[in-house]
Amino acid sequence: MNIMKLLYPPKNRCILCGVKTPKALCNICSASIEFIHERKCLKCGKGLADNYSKNICPDCMERSYSFHSAYSCFYYRGTGRELIHAFKYEGRLDIAKILARYMADVIYAESLDADMIVPVPIFQAKLHKRGFNQAAVIGEHLSKLLGIPMGDCLIRNRETKEQYGLDKLERRLNVNDAFSLNMLYNVKNMKILLIDDIYTTGSTVHECSKILLSSGAKQIYVLTAAAGTNT
């Protein structure tokens, strides 16, 4: 047996609630995540309320997006929000593997096919402060699960505000012209799986998709762990 395992045995506790469990996430916490199932927008993948009659959400009816379609695993509320928060702001990097598995399930269910996984970048100053890019960490796990190479080919050119708390127009202006392509990468004729942690209004992934398409990418699919609601 590995000597390190003897000295530092696994804690075997749930990442969120701390209860003893052989899994990273206990059955109760897993069951309390609100996954997005049947009623969802055909364009952005956000969940739709049962009393909402259309198959396209208000955001997607109001504006057009450069990506082909977007998908998310669960709603950004309750346990799902706790999971993202612990990963992103408390540095619980082990959560990325859980999120990647959920996201891989969506890829299989939707029969998505991609040539490259591309994470949404964060600005260099924020990367130094946080120590990691949450989208890239998820992307690395997803790459291993799916056997699709990951290319860190997007650059965030400037610092932007957190999208949370901004209205729709502010979100669009906040990320306008904020991204560029790393010229070391060639995305011509590629189908890209663009990865991020949360989908809200789609402004960030729209801007990233524009850059990838203008650089020759064939099609962009967006996949996030969580999504907000607006209906």
PDB file of C-alpha atoms in Angstrom:
ATOM      1  CA  MET A   1       0.000   0.000   0.000  1.00  0.00           C
ATOM      2  CA  ASN A   2       1.166   3.524  -0.748  1.00  0.00           C
ATOM      3  CA  ILE A   3       2.858   4.986   2.351  1.00  0.00           C
ATOM      4  CA  MET A   4       1.201   8.372   1.741  1.00  0.00           C
ATOM      5  CA  LYS A   5      -2.233   6.742   1.913  1.00  0.00           C
ATOM      6  CA  LEU A   6      -1.274   5.244   5.260  1.00  0.00           C
ATOM      7  CA  LEU A   7      -0.068   8.580   6.595  1.00  0.00           C
ATOM      8  CA  TYR A   8      -2.895  10.609   5.039  1.00  0.00           C
ATOM      9  CA  PRO A   9      -5.918   8.330   4.564  1.00  0.00           C
ATOM     10  CA  PRO A  10      -8.793   9.613   2.401  1.00  0.00           C
ATOM     11  CA  LYS A  11     -11.326  11.625   4.389  1.00  0.00           C
ATOM     12  CA  ASN A  12     -14.295   9.880   2.729  1.00  0.00           C
ATOM     13  CA  ARG A  13     -16.583  12.802   3.357  1.00  0.00           C
ATOM     14  CA  CYS A  14     -18.998  14.621   1.102  1.00  0.00           C
ATOM     15  CA  ILE A  15     -17.495  17.733  -0.468  1.00  0.00           C
ATOM     16  CA  LEU A  16     -20.537  19.836   0.446  1.00  0.00           C
ATOM     17  CA  CYS A  17     -22.163  18.565   3.636  1.00  0.00           C
ATOM     18  CA  GLY A  18     -19.279  16.650   5.229  1.00  0.00           C
ATOM     19  CA  VAL A  19     -21.201  13.444   5.877  1.00  0.00           C
ATOM     20  CA  LYS A  20     -19.206  10.214   5.652  1.00  0.00           C
ATOM     21  CA  THR A  21     -19.486   8.668   2.215  1.00  0.00           C
ATOM     22  CA  PRO A  22     -17.261   6.647  -0.119  1.00  0.00           C
ATOM     23  CA  LYS A  23     -18.080   9.111  -2.921  1.00  0.00           C
ATOM     24  CA  ALA A  24     -17.004  12.721  -3.341  1.00  0.00           C
ATOM     25  CA  LEU A  25     -20.651  13.802  -3.247  1.00  0.00           C
ATOM     26  CA  CYS A  26     -23.129  11.993  -0.994  1.00  0.00           C
ATOM     27  CA  ASN A  27     -26.429  10.609  -2.293  1.00  0.00           C
ATOM     28  CA  ILE A  28     -28.493  13.334  -0.605  1.00  0.00           C
ATOM     29  CA  CYS A  29     -26.456  16.199  -2.085  1.00  0.00           C
ATOM     30  CA  SER A  30     -26.388  14.506  -5.495  1.00  0.00           C
ATOM     31  CA  ALA A  31     -30.156  14.042  -5.443  1.00  0.00           C
ATOM     32  CA  SER A  32     -30.764  17.662  -4.476  1.00  0.00           C
ATOM     33  CA  ILE A  33     -29.037  19.068  -7.583  1.00  0.00           C
ATOM     34  CA  GLU A  34     -31.759  20.375  -9.921  1.00  0.00           C
ATOM     35  CA  PHE A  35     -30.822  18.969 -13.295  1.00  0.00           C
ATOM     36  CA  ILE A  36     -32.245  20.491 -16.471  1.00  0.00           C
ATOM     37  CA  HIS A  37     -34.298  17.900 -18.304  1.00  0.00           C
ATOM     38  CA  GLU A  38     -37.092  18.090 -20.888  1.00  0.00           C
ATOM     39  CA  ARG A  39     -38.263  21.726 -20.854  1.00  0.00           C
ATOM     40  CA  LYS A  40     -35.304  23.700 -22.154  1.00  0.00           C
ATOM     41  CA  CYS A  41     -34.572  26.342 -24.759  1.00  0.00           C
ATOM     42  CA  LEU A  42     -33.633  24.821 -28.117  1.00  0.00           C
ATOM     43  CA  LYS A  43     -30.918  27.446 -28.623  1.00  0.00           C
ATOM     44  CA  CYS A  44     -29.233  28.140 -25.266  1.00  0.00           C
ATOM     45  CA  GLY A  45     -30.342  25.082 -23.269  1.00  0.00           C
ATOM     46  CA  LYS A  46     -31.681  26.994 -20.263  1.00  0.00           C
ATOM     47  CA  GLY A  47     -34.619  25.408 -18.488  1.00  0.00           C
ATOM     48  CA  LEU A  48     -38.104  26.634 -19.361  1.00  0.00           C
ATOM     49  CA  ALA A  49     -41.045  26.893 -16.975  1.00  0.00           C
ATOM     50  CA  ASP A  50     -43.923  24.505 -17.640  1.00  0.00           C
ATOM     51  CA  ASN A  51     -46.321  27.404 -18.237  1.00  0.00           C
ATOM     52  CA  TYR A  52     -44.025  28.969 -20.855  1.00  0.00           C
ATOM     53  CA  SER A  53     -45.497  28.048 -24.242  1.00  0.00           C
ATOM     54  CA  LYS A  54     -42.519  28.588 -26.577  1.00  0.00           C
ATOM     55  CA  ASN A  55     -39.465  26.398 -27.164  1.00  0.00           C
ATOM     56  CA  ILE A  56     -37.111  29.386 -27.354  1.00  0.00           C
ATOM     57  CA  CYS A  57     -36.434  31.476 -24.244  1.00  0.00           C
ATOM     58  CA  PRO A  58     -36.975  35.279 -24.176  1.00  0.00           C
ATOM     59  CA  ASP A  59     -33.224  35.986 -24.371  1.00  0.00           C
ATOM     60  CA  CYS A  60     -32.811  33.927 -27.545  1.00  0.00           C
ATOM     61  CA  MET A  61     -35.917  35.471 -29.094  1.00  0.00           C
ATOM     62  CA  GLU A  62     -34.548  38.932 -28.374  1.00  0.00           C
ATOM     63  CA  ARG A  63     -31.088  38.488 -29.893  1.00  0.00           C
ATOM     64  CA  SER A  64     -29.079  36.146 -32.097  1.00  0.00           C
ATOM     65  CA  TYR A  65     -25.985  34.278 -30.914  1.00  0.00           C
ATOM     66  CA  SER A  66     -22.892  33.231 -32.818  1.00  0.00           C
ATOM     67  CA  PHE A  67     -22.759  29.711 -31.338  1.00  0.00           C
ATOM     68  CA  HIS A  68     -24.819  26.896 -32.847  1.00  0.00           C
ATOM     69  CA  SER A  69     -26.397  25.693 -29.594  1.00  0.00           C
ATOM     70  CA  ALA A  70     -25.702  25.603 -25.850  1.00  0.00           C
ATOM     71  CA  TYR A  71     -26.267  23.003 -23.151  1.00  0.00           C
ATOM     72  CA  SER A  72     -26.112  22.988 -19.349  1.00  0.00           C
ATOM     73  CA  CYS A  73     -26.364  20.267 -16.735  1.00  0.00           C
ATOM     74  CA  PHE A  74     -28.233  21.885 -13.836  1.00  0.00           C
ATOM     75  CA  TYR A  75     -29.787  25.094 -12.571  1.00  0.00           C
ATOM     76  CA  TYR A  76     -27.520  27.611 -10.861  1.00  0.00           C
ATOM     77  CA  ARG A  77     -29.372  27.496  -7.560  1.00  0.00           C
ATOM     78  CA  GLY A  78     -29.484  25.436  -4.379  1.00  0.00           C
ATOM     79  CA  THR A  79     -26.971  22.599  -4.245  1.00  0.00           C
ATOM     80  CA  GLY A  80     -25.823  23.277  -7.803  1.00  0.00           C
ATOM     81  CA  ARG A  81     -24.867  26.827  -6.867  1.00  0.00           C
ATOM     82  CA  GLU A  82     -23.075  25.572  -3.733  1.00  0.00           C
ATOM     83  CA  LEU A  83     -21.082  23.153  -5.861  1.00  0.00           C
ATOM     84  CA  ILE A  84     -19.971  25.857  -8.304  1.00  0.00           C
ATOM     85  CA  HIS A  85     -19.199  28.302  -5.478  1.00  0.00           C
ATOM     86  CA  ALA A  86     -17.062  25.780  -3.556  1.00  0.00           C
ATOM     87  CA  PHE A  87     -15.126  24.980  -6.724  1.00  0.00           C
ATOM     88  CA  LYS A  88     -14.671  28.518  -8.003  1.00  0.00           C
ATOM     89  CA  TYR A  89     -14.199  30.551  -4.832  1.00  0.00           C
ATOM     90  CA  GLU A  90     -13.009  28.036  -2.239  1.00  0.00           C
ATOM     91  CA  GLY A  91     -10.526  26.275  -4.513  1.00  0.00           C
ATOM     92  CA  ARG A  92     -12.085  22.811  -4.252  1.00  0.00           C
ATOM     93  CA  LEU A  93     -10.557  21.604  -7.486  1.00  0.00           C
ATOM     94  CA  ASP A  94     -11.772  18.035  -6.926  1.00  0.00           C
ATOM     95  CA  ILE A  95     -15.270  19.303  -7.777  1.00  0.00           C
ATOM     96  CA  ALA A  96     -14.144  19.847 -11.387  1.00  0.00           C
ATOM     97  CA  LYS A  97     -14.100  16.081 -11.923  1.00  0.00           C
ATOM     98  CA  ILE A  98     -17.718  15.804 -10.740  1.00  0.00           C
ATOM     99  CA  LEU A  99     -18.792  18.643 -13.035  1.00  0.00           C
ATOM    100  CA  ALA A 100     -16.919  17.114 -15.977  1.00  0.00           C
ATOM    101  CA  ARG A 101     -18.770  13.822 -15.513  1.00  0.00           C
ATOM    102  CA  TYR A 102     -22.134  15.572 -15.511  1.00  0.00           C
ATOM    103  CA  MET A 103     -21.107  17.483 -18.632  1.00  0.00           C
ATOM    104  CA  ALA A 104     -19.902  14.319 -20.360  1.00  0.00           C
ATOM    105  CA  ASP A 105     -23.351  12.795 -19.746  1.00  0.00           C
ATOM    106  CA  VAL A 106     -24.922  15.744 -21.593  1.00  0.00           C
ATOM    107  CA  ILE A 107     -22.531  15.307 -24.515  1.00  0.00           C
ATOM    108  CA  TYR A 108     -23.469  11.630 -24.839  1.00  0.00           C
ATOM    109  CA  ALA A 109     -27.188  12.364 -24.461  1.00  0.00           C
ATOM    110  CA  GLU A 110     -27.093  15.099 -27.124  1.00  0.00           C
ATOM    111  CA  SER A 111     -24.731  13.126 -29.413  1.00  0.00           C
ATOM    112  CA  LEU A 112     -22.393  16.109 -29.680  1.00  0.00           C
ATOM    113  CA  ASP A 113     -19.296  15.692 -31.814  1.00  0.00           C
ATOM    114  CA  ALA A 114     -16.313  18.023 -31.483  1.00  0.00           C
ATOM    115  CA  ASP A 115     -12.720  18.238 -32.666  1.00  0.00           C
ATOM    116  CA  MET A 116     -11.465  20.404 -29.816  1.00  0.00           C
ATOM    117  CA  ILE A 117     -12.469  21.476 -26.313  1.00  0.00           C
ATOM    118  CA  VAL A 118     -11.853  25.190 -25.716  1.00  0.00           C
ATOM    119  CA  PRO A 119     -12.233  26.769 -22.249  1.00  0.00           C
ATOM    120  CA  VAL A 120     -13.452  30.338 -21.804  1.00  0.00           C
ATOM    121  CA  PRO A 121     -10.335  32.229 -20.617  1.00  0.00           C
ATOM    122  CA  ILE A 122      -9.947  34.506 -17.620  1.00  0.00           C
ATOM    123  CA  PHE A 123      -7.705  37.573 -17.488  1.00  0.00           C
ATOM    124  CA  GLN A 124      -4.089  36.984 -16.471  1.00  0.00           C
ATOM    125  CA  ALA A 125      -4.344  39.065 -13.287  1.00  0.00           C
ATOM    126  CA  LYS A 126      -7.364  37.067 -12.116  1.00  0.00           C
ATOM    127  CA  LEU A 127      -5.604  33.826 -13.013  1.00  0.00           C
ATOM    128  CA  HIS A 128      -2.671  34.778 -10.760  1.00  0.00           C
ATOM    129  CA  LYS A 129      -5.013  35.768  -7.948  1.00  0.00           C
ATOM    130  CA  ARG A 130      -7.294  32.719  -8.096  1.00  0.00           C
ATOM    131  CA  GLY A 131      -4.569  30.304  -9.126  1.00  0.00           C
ATOM    132  CA  PHE A 132      -6.619  28.518 -11.781  1.00  0.00           C
ATOM    133  CA  ASN A 133      -9.088  29.021 -14.597  1.00  0.00           C
ATOM    134  CA  GLN A 134     -12.182  27.062 -13.598  1.00  0.00           C
ATOM    135  CA  ALA A 135     -13.209  26.434 -17.224  1.00  0.00           C
ATOM    136  CA  ALA A 136      -9.762  25.071 -18.095  1.00  0.00           C
ATOM    137  CA  VAL A 137      -9.714  22.726 -15.080  1.00  0.00           C
ATOM    138  CA  ILE A 138     -13.112  21.313 -16.081  1.00  0.00           C
ATOM    139  CA  GLY A 139     -11.950  21.121 -19.689  1.00  0.00           C
ATOM    140  CA  GLU A 140      -8.900  19.033 -18.773  1.00  0.00           C
ATOM    141  CA  HIS A 141     -11.063  16.434 -17.016  1.00  0.00           C
ATOM    142  CA  LEU A 142     -13.567  16.475 -19.862  1.00  0.00           C
ATOM    143  CA  SER A 143     -10.771  15.988 -22.378  1.00  0.00           C
ATOM    144  CA  LYS A 144      -9.637  12.835 -20.565  1.00  0.00           C
ATOM    145  CA  LEU A 145     -13.184  11.485 -20.286  1.00  0.00           C
ATOM    146  CA  LEU A 146     -14.041  12.051 -23.948  1.00  0.00           C
ATOM    147  CA  GLY A 147     -10.676  11.642 -25.637  1.00  0.00           C
ATOM    148  CA  ILE A 148     -11.042  15.069 -27.278  1.00  0.00           C
ATOM    149  CA  PRO A 149      -7.969  17.346 -27.160  1.00  0.00           C
ATOM    150  CA  MET A 150      -8.222  20.622 -25.274  1.00  0.00           C
ATOM    151  CA  GLY A 151      -6.821  23.792 -26.799  1.00  0.00           C
ATOM    152  CA  ASP A 152      -6.372  26.845 -24.579  1.00  0.00           C
ATOM    153  CA  CYS A 153      -6.629  28.932 -27.724  1.00  0.00           C
ATOM    154  CA  LEU A 154      -8.600  31.965 -26.533  1.00  0.00           C
ATOM    155  CA  ILE A 155      -7.052  34.976 -24.794  1.00  0.00           C
ATOM    156  CA  ARG A 156      -8.907  37.455 -22.596  1.00  0.00           C
ATOM    157  CA  ASN A 157      -7.391  40.781 -23.592  1.00  0.00           C
ATOM    158  CA  ARG A 158      -8.562  42.881 -20.670  1.00  0.00           C
ATOM    159  CA  GLU A 159     -10.031  42.681 -17.214  1.00  0.00           C
ATOM    160  CA  THR A 160     -13.830  42.533 -17.175  1.00  0.00           C
ATOM    161  CA  LYS A 161     -16.275  42.853 -14.315  1.00  0.00           C
ATOM    162  CA  GLU A 162     -18.022  39.805 -12.903  1.00  0.00           C
ATOM    163  CA  GLN A 163     -21.102  39.274 -15.071  1.00  0.00           C
ATOM    164  CA  TYR A 164     -23.173  38.482 -11.991  1.00  0.00           C
ATOM    165  CA  GLY A 165     -25.176  41.533 -10.951  1.00  0.00           C
ATOM    166  CA  LEU A 166     -24.968  43.306 -14.327  1.00  0.00           C
ATOM    167  CA  ASP A 167     -28.050  43.808 -16.482  1.00  0.00           C
ATOM    168  CA  LYS A 168     -28.247  42.426 -20.041  1.00  0.00           C
ATOM    169  CA  LEU A 169     -26.841  45.490 -21.776  1.00  0.00           C
ATOM    170  CA  GLU A 170     -24.038  45.870 -19.222  1.00  0.00           C
ATOM    171  CA  ARG A 171     -23.087  42.213 -19.719  1.00  0.00           C
ATOM    172  CA  ARG A 172     -22.813  42.676 -23.483  1.00  0.00           C
ATOM    173  CA  LEU A 173     -20.706  45.819 -23.189  1.00  0.00           C
ATOM    174  CA  ASN A 174     -18.574  44.259 -20.459  1.00  0.00           C
ATOM    175  CA  VAL A 175     -17.256  41.485 -22.733  1.00  0.00           C
ATOM    176  CA  ASN A 176     -17.389  43.284 -26.085  1.00  0.00           C
ATOM    177  CA  ASP A 177     -14.041  42.815 -27.889  1.00  0.00           C
ATOM    178  CA  ALA A 178     -12.583  41.264 -24.732  1.00  0.00           C
ATOM    179  CA  PHE A 179     -11.247  38.128 -26.471  1.00  0.00           C
ATOM    180  CA  SER A 180      -8.813  37.168 -29.208  1.00  0.00           C
ATOM    181  CA  LEU A 181      -7.322  33.989 -30.651  1.00  0.00           C
ATOM    182  CA  ASN A 182      -3.929  32.653 -29.605  1.00  0.00           C
ATOM    183  CA  MET A 183      -2.226  32.509 -33.008  1.00  0.00           C
ATOM    184  CA  LEU A 184      -0.358  29.337 -32.020  1.00  0.00           C
ATOM    185  CA  TYR A 185      -3.631  27.462 -32.592  1.00  0.00           C
ATOM    186  CA  ASN A 186      -5.389  26.623 -35.828  1.00  0.00           C
ATOM    187  CA  VAL A 187      -9.158  26.133 -35.506  1.00  0.00           C
ATOM    188  CA  LYS A 188      -9.989  26.171 -39.213  1.00  0.00           C
ATOM    189  CA  ASN A 189     -12.898  23.846 -40.131  1.00  0.00           C
ATOM    190  CA  MET A 190     -13.083  22.550 -36.564  1.00  0.00           C
ATOM    191  CA  LYS A 191     -16.167  21.828 -34.509  1.00  0.00           C
ATOM    192  CA  ILE A 192     -15.494  23.422 -31.132  1.00  0.00           C
ATOM    193  CA  LEU A 193     -16.892  22.533 -27.722  1.00  0.00           C
ATOM    194  CA  LEU A 194     -16.682  25.801 -25.766  1.00  0.00           C
ATOM    195  CA  ILE A 195     -16.562  25.195 -22.003  1.00  0.00           C
ATOM    196  CA  ASP A 196     -17.486  27.417 -19.060  1.00  0.00           C
ATOM    197  CA  ASP A 197     -18.872  26.966 -15.558  1.00  0.00           C
ATOM    198  CA  ILE A 198     -22.091  29.053 -15.774  1.00  0.00           C
ATOM    199  CA  TYR A 199     -24.378  30.237 -18.567  1.00  0.00           C
ATOM    200  CA  THR A 200     -26.432  33.345 -17.782  1.00  0.00           C
ATOM    201  CA  THR A 201     -27.297  35.625 -20.714  1.00  0.00           C
ATOM    202  CA  GLY A 202     -24.783  34.048 -23.096  1.00  0.00           C
ATOM    203  CA  SER A 203     -22.838  37.272 -23.705  1.00  0.00           C
ATOM    204  CA  THR A 204     -19.439  35.790 -22.829  1.00  0.00           C
ATOM    205  CA  VAL A 205     -19.753  32.629 -24.926  1.00  0.00           C
ATOM    206  CA  HIS A 206     -21.244  34.673 -27.775  1.00  0.00           C
ATOM    207  CA  GLU A 207     -18.128  36.854 -27.905  1.00  0.00           C
ATOM    208  CA  CYS A 208     -15.827  33.827 -27.664  1.00  0.00           C
ATOM    209  CA  SER A 209     -17.754  32.072 -30.435  1.00  0.00           C
ATOM    210  CA  LYS A 210     -17.462  35.134 -32.690  1.00  0.00           C
ATOM    211  CA  ILE A 211     -13.674  35.030 -32.414  1.00  0.00           C
ATOM    212  CA  LEU A 212     -13.510  31.290 -33.101  1.00  0.00           C
ATOM    213  CA  LEU A 213     -15.810  31.530 -36.129  1.00  0.00           C
ATOM    214  CA  SER A 214     -13.949  34.512 -37.560  1.00  0.00           C
ATOM    215  CA  SER A 215     -10.760  32.426 -37.209  1.00  0.00           C
ATOM    216  CA  GLY A 216     -12.230  29.676 -39.376  1.00  0.00           C
ATOM    217  CA  ALA A 217     -13.991  27.353 -36.920  1.00  0.00           C
ATOM    218  CA  LYS A 218     -16.847  25.426 -38.524  1.00  0.00           C
ATOM    219  CA  GLN A 219     -19.305  25.216 -35.623  1.00  0.00           C
ATOM    220  CA  ILE A 220     -19.436  26.112 -31.933  1.00  0.00           C
ATOM    221  CA  TYR A 221     -21.269  24.161 -29.260  1.00  0.00           C
ATOM    222  CA  VAL A 222     -21.362  25.637 -25.761  1.00  0.00           C
ATOM    223  CA  LEU A 223     -21.407  23.430 -22.675  1.00  0.00           C
ATOM    224  CA  THR A 224     -21.604  24.714 -19.093  1.00  0.00           C
ATOM    225  CA  ALA A 225     -22.141  23.006 -15.769  1.00  0.00           C
ATOM    226  CA  ALA A 226     -24.899  25.373 -14.628  1.00  0.00           C
ATOM    227  CA  ALA A 227     -27.374  27.835 -16.098  1.00  0.00           C
ATOM    228  CA  GLY A 228     -29.619  30.561 -14.795  1.00  0.00           C
ATOM    229  CA  THR A 229     -33.335  30.866 -15.526  1.00  0.00           C
ATOM    230  CA  ASN A 230     -35.379  33.681 -17.016  1.00  0.00           C
ATOM    231  CA  THR A 231     -38.874  32.296 -17.557  1.00  0.00           C
TER     232      THR A 231
END
